[in-house]
């Protein structure tokens, strides 16, 4: 993300590298104060309901590695998008069982179909294609299999992590679009 103020919410996802699958903080992420300063004018100009603005805050805080702040917001929003962000936060924490609990509460989300369609072109190598086939069998995104793949990458398959981080970014982008269009 450039030093100038973002003019669109999507620009907050333009970081030097994608978010980690775990709780690590990356260099170049914005502080909470920087995020609030940059977000507030955009949120004030938007016509989104207050809860949607909170979802955007939580998602972007999470992207910039502020798990606790994202968690505080997400746990107060009791529908699919709040549960989705809550699930991502626990996946990154890592608390994989709790992440699955929250994704169970998400149910069949419209973002899953988009993720399944958009993920294919990201899989360039044969290894990425095989990994994607395990996560998204029959071209249907499976959040539970994605959690399992993240857990496996963190514990015993670090070679999968770069591709999974790309998929996680796609997940953030797609969820942000869904939040803004609902």
Coordinates of N, CA, C and O in Angstrom, one line a residue:
X1 N 0.9 -1.2 0.0 CA 0.0 0.0 0.0 C 0.9 1.2 0.0 O 1.9 1.3 0.7
X2 N 0.6 2.2 -0.8 CA 1.4 3.4 -0.9 C 1.2 4.3 0.4 O 0.3 4.0 1.2
X3 N 2.1 5.3 0.5 CA 2.1 6.1 1.7 C 0.9 7.1 1.6 O 0.5 7.6 2.6
X4 N 0.3 7.3 0.4 CA -0.8 8.2 0.3 C -2.1 7.5 0.9 O -2.1 6.3 1.1
X5 N -3.1 8.2 1.2 CA -4.3 7.7 1.8 C -5.0 6.8 0.8 O -5.2 7.3 -0.4
X6 N -5.5 5.7 1.1 CA -6.3 4.8 0.2 C -7.6 5.5 -0.1 O -8.2 6.3 0.7
X7 N -8.0 5.3 -1.4 CA -9.2 5.9 -1.8 C -10.3 4.8 -2.0 O -11.5 5.1 -2.2
X8 N -9.9 3.5 -1.8 CA -10.9 2.4 -1.9 C -10.5 1.4 -0.8 O -9.3 1.3 -0.5
X9 N -11.5 0.7 -0.3 CA -11.2 -0.3 0.8 C -10.3 -1.3 0.3 O -9.4 -1.8 1.0
X10 N -10.4 -1.7 -1.0 CA -9.5 -2.8 -1.5 C -8.0 -2.4 -1.4 O -7.2 -3.3 -1.3
X11 N -7.7 -1.2 -1.5 CA -6.3 -0.7 -1.4 C -5.6 -1.1 -0.1 O -4.4 -1.2 0.0
X12 N -6.4 -1.3 1.0 CA -5.9 -1.7 2.3 C -5.3 -3.2 2.2 O -4.5 -3.6 3.0
X13 N -5.7 -3.9 1.2 CA -5.2 -5.3 1.0 C -4.0 -5.4 0.2 O -3.4 -6.4 0.0
X14 N -3.5 -4.2 -0.3 CA -2.3 -4.2 -1.1 C -1.1 -4.0 -0.2 O -0.6 -2.9 0.0
X15 N -0.6 -5.1 0.3 CA 0.6 -5.1 1.1 C 1.7 -5.8 0.4 O 1.5 -6.5 -0.6
X16 N 2.9 -5.6 0.9 CA 4.1 -6.1 0.3 C 4.0 -7.6 0.1 O 4.4 -8.2 -0.9
X17 N 3.5 -8.3 1.2 CA 3.3 -9.7 1.1 C 2.0 -10.1 1.7 O 1.4 -9.3 2.5
X18 N 1.4 -11.2 1.3 CA 0.1 -11.6 1.9 C 0.2 -11.9 3.4 O 1.3 -12.2 3.9
X19 N -0.9 -11.8 4.1 CA -0.9 -12.2 5.5 C -0.4 -13.6 5.7 O -0.7 -14.5 4.9
X20 N 0.2 -13.8 6.9 CA 0.7 -15.1 7.3 C -0.6 -16.0 7.6 O -1.6 -15.5 7.8
X21 N -0.3 -17.3 7.5 CA -1.4 -18.2 7.9 C -1.5 -18.2 9.4 O -2.5 -18.7 10.0
X22 N -0.5 -17.7 10.1 CA -0.5 -17.7 11.6 C -0.6 -16.3 12.1 O -1.0 -15.4 11.4
X23 N -0.3 -16.1 13.4 CA -0.4 -14.8 14.1 C 0.7 -13.8 13.9 O 0.6 -12.7 14.4
X24 N 1.7 -14.2 13.1 CA 2.9 -13.4 13.0 C 2.5 -12.0 12.4 O 1.6 -11.9 11.6
X25 N 3.3 -11.0 12.8 CA 3.1 -9.6 12.3 C 4.1 -9.4 11.1 O 5.3 -9.7 11.3
X26 N 3.7 -9.0 10.0 CA 4.5 -8.7 8.9 C 5.1 -7.3 8.9 O 4.4 -6.4 9.4
X27 N 6.2 -7.1 8.4 CA 6.7 -5.7 8.2 C 5.8 -5.0 7.2 O 5.3 -5.6 6.3
X28 N 5.6 -3.7 7.4 CA 4.9 -2.9 6.4 C 3.4 -2.8 6.7 O 2.7 -2.2 6.0
X29 N 2.9 -3.5 7.7 CA 1.5 -3.4 8.0 C 1.2 -2.1 8.8 O 2.1 -1.6 9.5
X30 N 0.0 -1.7 8.6 CA -0.4 -0.4 9.3 C -0.8 -0.7 10.7 O -1.3 -1.7 11.0
X31 N -0.5 0.3 11.6 CA -0.9 0.2 13.0 C -2.4 0.4 13.0 O -3.0 0.9 12.1
X32 N -3.0 0.1 14.2 CA -4.4 0.4 14.4 C -4.7 1.9 14.2 O -5.7 2.2 13.5
X33 N -3.9 2.7 14.7 CA -4.1 4.2 14.6 C -4.0 4.6 13.1 O -4.8 5.4 12.7
X34 N -3.0 4.1 12.4 CA -2.9 4.4 10.9 C -4.2 3.9 10.2 O -4.7 4.6 9.3
X35 N -4.6 2.7 10.5 CA -5.8 2.2 9.8 C -7.0 3.0 10.1 O -7.8 3.3 9.2
X36 N -7.2 3.3 11.4 CA -8.4 4.1 11.7 C -8.3 5.5 11.0 O -9.4 5.9 10.5
X37 N -7.2 6.1 11.0 CA -7.1 7.5 10.3 C -7.4 7.4 8.9 O -8.0 8.2 8.3
X38 N -6.9 6.3 8.2 CA -7.2 6.1 6.8 C -8.6 5.6 6.5 O -9.2 6.0 5.5
X39 N -9.1 4.8 7.4 CA -10.4 4.2 7.1 C -11.6 5.1 7.4 O -12.6 5.1 6.6
X40 N -11.5 5.9 8.4 CA -12.6 6.8 8.8 C -13.2 7.6 7.7 O -14.4 7.7 7.5
X41 N -12.4 8.4 6.9 CA -13.0 9.2 5.8 C -13.7 8.3 4.8 O -14.8 8.7 4.3
X42 N -13.2 7.1 4.5 CA -13.8 6.2 3.5 C -15.2 5.7 4.1 O -16.2 5.7 3.4
X43 N -15.1 5.3 5.3 CA -16.3 4.8 6.0 C -17.4 5.9 6.1 O -18.6 5.7 5.9
X44 N -17.0 7.1 6.4 CA -17.9 8.2 6.5 C -18.6 8.6 5.2 O -19.8 8.9 5.2
X45 N -17.9 8.4 4.1 CA -18.4 8.7 2.8 C -19.3 7.6 2.2 O -20.1 7.8 1.3
X46 N -19.1 6.4 2.8 CA -19.9 5.2 2.3 C -21.3 5.3 2.7 O -21.7 5.9 3.7
X47 N -22.2 4.6 2.0 CA -23.6 4.5 2.3 C -23.9 3.2 3.0 O -25.0 2.8 3.2
X48 N -22.8 2.5 3.5 CA -23.0 1.2 4.1 C -23.6 1.4 5.5 O -23.3 2.3 6.2
X49 N -24.4 0.4 5.9 CA -25.0 0.4 7.3 C -23.8 0.2 8.3 O -22.7 -0.3 8.0
X50 N -24.0 0.7 9.5 CA -23.0 0.7 10.6 C -22.4 -0.7 10.7 O -21.2 -0.9 10.9
X51 N -23.2 -1.8 10.7 CA -22.7 -3.1 10.9 C -21.7 -3.5 9.8 O -20.7 -4.2 10.0
X52 N -22.0 -3.1 8.6 CA -21.1 -3.4 7.4 C -19.8 -2.7 7.6 O -18.7 -3.2 7.3
X53 N -19.9 -1.5 8.1 CA -18.6 -0.7 8.3 C -17.8 -1.4 9.4 O -16.5 -1.5 9.3
X54 N -18.4 -2.0 10.4 CA -17.7 -2.7 11.4 C -17.1 -4.0 10.8 O -15.9 -4.4 11.2
X55 N -17.8 -4.7 9.9 CA -17.2 -5.8 9.3 C -15.9 -5.5 8.5 O -15.0 -6.2 8.5
X56 N -16.0 -4.4 7.8 CA -14.9 -3.9 7.0 C -13.7 -3.6 7.9 O -12.5 -4.0 7.7
X57 N -14.0 -2.9 9.0 CA -12.9 -2.6 10.0 C -12.3 -4.0 10.5 O -11.0 -4.1 10.5
X58 N -13.1 -4.9 10.9 CA -12.6 -6.2 11.4 C -11.7 -6.9 10.4 O -10.6 -7.4 10.7
X59 N -12.2 -7.0 9.1 CA -11.5 -7.7 8.1 C -10.2 -7.0 7.8 O -9.1 -7.7 7.7
X60 N -10.1 -5.7 7.7 CA -8.9 -5.0 7.4 C -7.9 -5.0 8.6 O -6.7 -5.1 8.4
X61 N -8.5 -4.9 9.8 CA -7.6 -5.1 11.0 C -6.9 -6.5 11.0 O -5.7 -6.6 11.2
X62 N -7.7 -7.5 10.6 CA -7.2 -8.8 10.6 C -6.1 -9.0 9.5 O -5.1 -9.6 9.7
X63 N -6.4 -8.3 8.3 CA -5.4 -8.4 7.2 C -4.0 -7.8 7.7 O -3.0 -8.2 7.3
X64 N -4.1 -6.7 8.5 CA -2.9 -6.0 8.9 C -2.4 -6.6 10.3 O -1.7 -5.9 11.0
X65 N -2.8 -7.8 10.5 CA -2.2 -8.6 11.6 C -2.6 -8.1 13.0 O -1.9 -8.4 14.0
X66 N -3.8 -7.5 13.2 CA -4.3 -7.1 14.5 C -5.4 -8.0 14.9 O -6.6 -7.7 14.8
X67 N -5.0 -9.2 15.2 CA -6.0 -10.3 15.5 C -6.9 -10.0 16.7 O -8.1 -10.2 16.6
X68 N -6.4 -9.4 17.7 CA -7.2 -9.2 18.9 C -8.3 -8.1 18.6 O -9.5 -8.3 19.0
X69 N -7.9 -7.1 17.9 CA -8.9 -6.0 17.6 C -9.9 -6.5 16.6 O -11.1 -6.2 16.7
X70 N -9.5 -7.3 15.6 CA -10.5 -7.9 14.7 C -11.4 -8.9 15.4 O -12.6 -8.9 15.2
X71 N -10.9 -9.6 16.4 CA -11.7 -10.6 17.1 C -12.8 -9.8 17.9 O -13.9 -10.2 18.0
X72 N -12.4 -8.7 18.6 CA -13.3 -8.0 19.4 C -14.5 -7.5 18.6 O -15.6 -7.6 19.0
X73 N -14.3 -7.1 17.3 CA -15.4 -6.6 16.5 C -16.2 -7.8 16.0 O -17.4 -7.9 16.1
X74 N -15.5 -8.8 15.4 CA -16.2 -10.0 14.8 C -17.1 -10.7 15.8 O -18.2 -11.1 15.4
X75 N -16.6 -10.9 17.0 CA -17.4 -11.6 17.9 C -18.7 -10.9 18.3 O -19.6 -11.5 18.9
X76 N -18.8 -9.6 18.0 CA -20.1 -8.9 18.3 C -21.1 -8.9 17.1 O -22.1 -8.3 17.3
X77 N -20.7 -9.5 16.0 CA -21.6 -9.5 14.8 C -22.1 -10.9 14.6 O -21.3 -11.8 14.3
X78 N -23.4 -11.1 14.8 CA -23.9 -12.4 14.9 C -24.6 -12.9 13.6 O -25.8 -13.2 13.7
X79 N -23.9 -12.9 12.5 CA -24.4 -13.5 11.3 C -23.2 -14.0 10.5 O -22.1 -14.0 11.0
X80 N -23.5 -14.4 9.3 CA -22.5 -15.2 8.5 C -21.2 -14.4 8.3 O -20.1 -15.0 8.5
X81 N -21.2 -13.2 8.0 CA -20.0 -12.4 7.7 C -19.2 -12.3 9.0 O -18.0 -12.4 9.0
X82 N -19.8 -12.0 10.1 CA -19.1 -11.9 11.4 C -18.5 -13.2 11.7 O -17.3 -13.3 12.2
X83 N -19.2 -14.3 11.5 CA -18.7 -15.6 11.8 C -17.5 -16.0 10.8 O -16.6 -16.6 11.2
X84 N -17.6 -15.5 9.6 CA -16.6 -15.8 8.6 C -15.3 -15.1 9.1 O -14.2 -15.8 9.1
X85 N -15.3 -13.9 9.4 CA -14.1 -13.1 9.9 C -13.6 -13.8 11.2 O -12.4 -14.0 11.4
X86 N -14.6 -14.1 12.1 CA -14.2 -14.8 13.4 C -13.5 -16.1 13.1 O -12.5 -16.4 13.7
X87 N -13.9 -16.9 12.1 CA -13.3 -18.1 11.7 C -11.9 -17.9 11.2 O -11.0 -18.7 11.5
X88 N -11.7 -16.9 10.3 CA -10.4 -16.6 9.8 C -9.4 -16.2 10.9 O -8.3 -16.7 11.0
X89 N -9.9 -15.4 11.8 CA -9.1 -15.0 13.0 C -8.6 -16.2 13.8 O -7.4 -16.3 14.1
X90 N -9.5 -17.1 14.1 CA -9.1 -18.3 14.8 C -8.2 -19.2 14.0 O -7.3 -19.9 14.6
X91 N -8.4 -19.3 12.7 CA -7.5 -20.1 11.9 C -6.1 -19.5 12.0 O -5.1 -20.3 12.1
X92 N -6.0 -18.2 12.0 CA -4.7 -17.6 12.0 C -4.1 -17.6 13.4 O -2.9 -17.6 13.6
X93 N -4.9 -17.8 14.4 CA -4.4 -17.7 15.8 C -3.3 -18.6 16.2 O -2.4 -18.2 17.0
X94 N -3.1 -19.8 16.0 CA -4.0 -20.8 15.4 C -4.8 -21.6 16.4 O -4.3 -22.2 17.3
X95 N -6.1 -21.6 16.2 CA -7.0 -22.5 17.0 C -8.0 -23.1 16.0 O -9.1 -22.6 15.7
X96 N -7.5 -24.2 15.4 CA -8.2 -24.7 14.2 C -9.6 -25.3 14.5 O -10.5 -25.1 13.7
X97 N -9.7 -25.9 15.7 CA -11.0 -26.4 16.1 C -12.0 -25.3 16.2 O -13.2 -25.4 15.8
X98 N -11.6 -24.2 16.8 CA -12.5 -23.0 17.0 C -12.8 -22.4 15.6 O -13.9 -21.9 15.4
X99 N -11.8 -22.4 14.8 CA -12.1 -21.8 13.4 C -13.2 -22.7 12.7 O -14.1 -22.1 12.1
X100 N -13.1 -24.0 12.9 CA -14.1 -24.8 12.2 C -15.5 -24.6 12.8 O -16.5 -24.6 12.1
X101 N -15.5 -24.3 14.1 CA -16.8 -24.0 14.8 C -17.4 -22.8 14.1 O -18.6 -22.8 13.8
X102 N -16.6 -21.7 14.0 CA -17.1 -20.5 13.4 C -17.5 -20.6 11.9 O -18.5 -20.1 11.5
X103 N -16.7 -21.4 11.2 CA -17.1 -21.7 9.8 C -18.4 -22.5 9.7 O -19.1 -22.4 8.7
X104 N -18.6 -23.4 10.6 CA -19.9 -24.1 10.7 C -21.0 -23.1 10.8 O -22.1 -23.3 10.2
X105 N -20.8 -22.1 11.6 CA -21.9 -21.1 11.8 C -22.1 -20.2 10.5 O -23.1 -19.7 10.4
X106 N -21.0 -20.2 9.7 CA -21.2 -19.4 8.4 C -22.2 -20.1 7.5 O -23.0 -19.4 6.9
X107 N -22.2 -21.4 7.5 CA -23.1 -22.1 6.6 C -22.6 -22.0 5.1 O -21.4 -21.8 4.9
X108 N -23.5 -22.0 4.2 CA -23.2 -21.9 2.8 C -23.1 -20.5 2.4 O -24.2 -19.9 2.1
X109 N -22.0 -19.9 2.3 CA -21.8 -18.5 2.0 C -21.6 -18.3 0.5 O -20.9 -19.1 -0.1
X110 N -22.1 -17.2 0.0 CA -22.0 -16.9 -1.4 C -20.5 -16.7 -1.8 O -20.1 -17.0 -3.0
X111 N -19.7 -16.3 -0.9 CA -18.2 -16.1 -1.2 C -17.6 -17.5 -1.6 O -16.6 -17.5 -2.3
X112 N -18.1 -18.6 -1.1 CA -17.5 -19.9 -1.3 C -17.5 -20.2 -2.8 O -16.5 -20.7 -3.4
X113 N -18.6 -20.0 -3.5 CA -18.7 -20.2 -4.9 C -17.7 -19.4 -5.7 O -17.0 -19.8 -6.6
X114 N -17.6 -18.1 -5.3 CA -16.7 -17.2 -6.0 C -15.2 -17.6 -5.7 O -14.4 -17.6 -6.7
X115 N -14.9 -18.0 -4.5 CA -13.6 -18.5 -4.2 C -13.2 -19.7 -5.0 O -12.1 -19.8 -5.6
X116 N -14.1 -20.6 -5.2 CA -13.8 -21.8 -6.0 C -13.5 -21.5 -7.4 O -12.6 -22.0 -8.0
X117 N -14.3 -20.6 -8.0 CA -14.1 -20.1 -9.4 C -12.8 -19.4 -9.5 O -12.0 -19.5 -10.5
X118 N -12.5 -18.5 -8.6 CA -11.3 -17.6 -8.7 C -10.0 -18.3 -8.3 O -8.9 -17.8 -8.7
X119 N -10.0 -19.3 -7.6 CA -8.8 -20.0 -7.1 C -8.0 -20.7 -8.2 O -6.8 -20.7 -8.2
X120 N -8.8 -21.3 -9.1 CA -8.1 -22.1 -10.2 C -7.0 -21.4 -10.9 O -5.9 -22.0 -11.0
X121 N -7.1 -20.2 -11.4 CA -6.0 -19.5 -12.1 C -4.8 -19.2 -11.2 O -3.7 -19.0 -11.7
X122 N -5.0 -19.2 -9.9 CA -3.8 -19.0 -9.0 C -2.9 -20.2 -8.9 O -1.7 -20.1 -8.6
X123 N -3.5 -21.4 -9.2 CA -2.7 -22.7 -9.1 C -1.9 -22.8 -10.4 O -2.5 -23.3 -11.4
X124 N -0.7 -22.5 -10.4 CA 0.2 -22.6 -11.6 C 1.0 -23.9 -11.6 O 1.0 -24.6 -12.6
X125 N 1.6 -24.2 -10.5 CA 2.4 -25.5 -10.5 C 1.5 -26.7 -10.3 O 0.4 -26.6 -9.8
X126 N 2.1 -27.8 -10.6 CA 1.3 -29.1 -10.3 C 1.0 -29.3 -8.9 O 0.0 -29.7 -8.5
X127 N 2.0 -28.9 -8.0 CA 1.8 -29.0 -6.6 C 0.6 -28.2 -6.1 O -0.2 -28.6 -5.3
X128 N 0.5 -26.9 -6.6 CA -0.6 -26.0 -6.3 C -1.9 -26.6 -6.8 O -2.9 -26.5 -6.1
X129 N -1.9 -27.1 -8.0 CA -3.1 -27.7 -8.5 C -3.6 -28.9 -7.7 O -4.8 -29.0 -7.4
X130 N -2.7 -29.7 -7.2 CA -3.1 -30.9 -6.4 C -3.6 -30.4 -5.0 O -4.6 -30.9 -4.5
X131 N -2.9 -29.4 -4.5 CA -3.4 -28.8 -3.2 C -4.8 -28.2 -3.3 O -5.7 -28.4 -2.5
X132 N -5.0 -27.4 -4.4 CA -6.3 -26.8 -4.6 C -7.4 -27.9 -4.8 O -8.5 -27.7 -4.3
X133 N -7.0 -29.0 -5.5 CA -8.0 -30.1 -5.7 C -8.4 -30.7 -4.3 O -9.6 -31.1 -4.1
X134 N -7.5 -30.7 -3.3 CA -7.9 -31.2 -2.0 C -8.7 -30.2 -1.2 O -9.6 -30.6 -0.5
X135 N -8.5 -28.9 -1.4 CA -9.3 -27.8 -0.7 C -10.6 -27.6 -1.4 O -11.6 -27.3 -0.7
X136 N -10.6 -27.7 -2.7 CA -11.8 -27.3 -3.4 C -12.3 -28.5 -4.3 O -12.2 -28.3 -5.6
X137 N -12.6 -29.6 -3.7 CA -13.0 -30.7 -4.6 C -14.3 -30.4 -5.4 O -15.2 -29.7 -4.9
X138 N -14.3 -30.9 -6.6 CA -15.5 -30.7 -7.5 C -15.8 -29.2 -7.6 O -17.0 -28.8 -7.7
X139 N -14.7 -28.4 -7.6 CA -14.8 -26.9 -7.8 C -15.8 -26.3 -6.8 O -16.5 -25.3 -7.1
X140 N -15.8 -26.8 -5.6 CA -16.7 -26.2 -4.5 C -15.7 -25.9 -3.3 O -15.0 -26.8 -2.8
X141 N -15.6 -24.7 -2.9 CA -14.7 -24.3 -1.8 C -15.2 -24.9 -0.5 O -16.4 -24.9 -0.2
X142 N -14.2 -25.5 0.2 CA -14.5 -26.1 1.4 C -13.7 -25.4 2.5 O -12.5 -25.7 2.6
X143 N -14.3 -24.6 3.3 CA -13.6 -23.8 4.3 C -12.9 -24.8 5.3 O -11.8 -24.5 5.9
X144 N -13.5 -25.9 5.6 CA -12.9 -26.9 6.6 C -11.7 -27.5 6.0 O -10.7 -27.7 6.7
X145 N -11.7 -27.9 4.7 CA -10.5 -28.4 4.1 C -9.4 -27.4 4.0 O -8.2 -27.7 4.1
X146 N -9.8 -26.1 3.8 CA -8.8 -25.0 3.8 C -8.1 -24.9 5.2 O -6.9 -24.7 5.3
X147 N -8.9 -25.0 6.2 CA -8.4 -24.9 7.6 C -7.4 -26.1 7.8 O -6.3 -25.9 8.3
X148 N -7.8 -27.3 7.3 CA -6.9 -28.4 7.5 C -5.6 -28.2 6.7 O -4.5 -28.6 7.2
X149 N -5.7 -27.7 5.5 CA -4.5 -27.4 4.7 C -3.6 -26.4 5.4 O -2.3 -26.5 5.4
X150 N -4.2 -25.3 6.0 CA -3.4 -24.3 6.7 C -2.7 -25.0 7.9 O -1.5 -24.7 8.1
X151 N -3.4 -25.8 8.6 CA -2.8 -26.5 9.8 C -1.6 -27.4 9.3 O -0.6 -27.4 9.9
X152 N -1.8 -28.1 8.2 CA -0.8 -29.0 7.7 C 0.4 -28.2 7.3 O 1.6 -28.6 7.6
X153 N 0.2 -27.1 6.6 CA 1.3 -26.3 6.1 C 2.1 -25.7 7.3 O 3.3 -25.7 7.3
X154 N 1.4 -25.3 8.4 CA 2.1 -24.8 9.5 C 2.9 -25.9 10.3 O 3.9 -25.6 10.9
X155 N 2.4 -27.1 10.3 CA 3.0 -28.1 11.1 C 4.0 -29.0 10.3 O 5.0 -29.4 10.9
X156 N 3.7 -29.4 9.1 CA 4.5 -30.3 8.4 C 4.7 -30.1 6.9 O 5.4 -30.9 6.3
X157 N 4.1 -29.1 6.3 CA 4.2 -28.9 4.9 C 4.4 -27.5 4.5 O 3.6 -26.8 3.9
X158 N 5.5 -26.9 5.0 CA 5.7 -25.5 4.8 C 5.8 -25.1 3.3 O 5.6 -23.9 3.0
X159 N 6.1 -26.0 2.5 CA 6.2 -25.7 1.0 C 4.8 -25.3 0.5 O 4.7 -24.6 -0.6
X160 N 3.7 -25.6 1.2 CA 2.4 -25.3 0.7 C 2.0 -23.8 1.1 O 1.0 -23.3 0.6
X161 N 2.7 -23.3 2.1 CA 2.3 -22.0 2.7 C 2.2 -20.8 1.7 O 1.2 -20.1 1.7
X162 N 3.2 -20.7 0.7 CA 3.0 -19.5 -0.2 C 1.7 -19.6 -1.0 O 1.0 -18.5 -1.1
X163 N 1.3 -20.7 -1.5 CA 0.1 -20.8 -2.3 C -1.1 -20.6 -1.4 O -2.1 -19.9 -1.7
X164 N -1.1 -21.2 -0.2 CA -2.2 -21.0 0.8 C -2.3 -19.5 1.2 O -3.5 -19.0 1.3
X165 N -1.2 -18.8 1.3 CA -1.3 -17.4 1.6 C -2.0 -16.6 0.4 O -2.7 -15.7 0.7
X166 N -1.7 -17.0 -0.8 CA -2.4 -16.4 -2.0 C -3.9 -16.7 -1.9 O -4.7 -15.8 -2.2
X167 N -4.2 -17.9 -1.6 CA -5.7 -18.2 -1.5 C -6.3 -17.5 -0.3 O -7.5 -17.0 -0.4
X168 N -5.6 -17.3 0.8 CA -6.1 -16.5 1.9 C -6.4 -15.1 1.5 O -7.4 -14.5 1.8
X169 N -5.5 -14.5 0.7 CA -5.7 -13.1 0.2 C -6.9 -13.1 -0.7 O -7.8 -12.2 -0.5
X170 N -7.1 -14.1 -1.5 CA -8.3 -14.2 -2.4 C -9.5 -14.2 -1.5 O -10.6 -13.6 -1.8
X171 N -9.5 -15.0 -0.4 CA -10.6 -15.1 0.6 C -10.9 -13.7 1.1 O -12.1 -13.3 1.2
X172 N -9.9 -12.9 1.5 CA -10.1 -11.6 2.1 C -10.8 -10.7 1.0 O -11.7 -10.0 1.3
X173 N -10.2 -10.7 -0.2 CA -10.7 -9.9 -1.3 C -12.2 -10.2 -1.6 O -13.0 -9.3 -1.7
X174 N -12.5 -11.5 -1.7 CA -13.8 -11.9 -2.0 C -14.8 -11.6 -0.9 O -15.9 -11.1 -1.2
X175 N -14.4 -11.8 0.3 CA -15.3 -11.5 1.5 C -15.5 -10.0 1.5 O -16.7 -9.5 1.8
X176 N -14.5 -9.2 1.3 CA -14.7 -7.7 1.3 C -15.7 -7.3 0.2 O -16.6 -6.5 0.5
X177 N -15.6 -7.9 -1.0 CA -16.6 -7.6 -2.0 C -18.0 -8.0 -1.6 O -18.9 -7.2 -1.8
X178 N -18.1 -9.1 -0.9 CA -19.4 -9.5 -0.4 C -20.0 -8.6 0.6 O -21.2 -8.3 0.6
X179 N -19.2 -8.2 1.5 CA -19.6 -7.2 2.6 C -20.1 -5.9 1.9 O -21.1 -5.4 2.4
X180 N -19.3 -5.4 1.0 CA -19.6 -4.1 0.4 C -20.9 -4.2 -0.5 O -21.5 -3.2 -0.7
X181 N -21.2 -5.4 -1.0 CA -22.3 -5.5 -2.0 C -23.6 -5.9 -1.3 O -24.7 -5.8 -1.9
X182 N -23.5 -6.4 -0.1 CA -24.8 -6.9 0.6 C -25.7 -5.8 1.0 O -25.3 -4.7 1.2

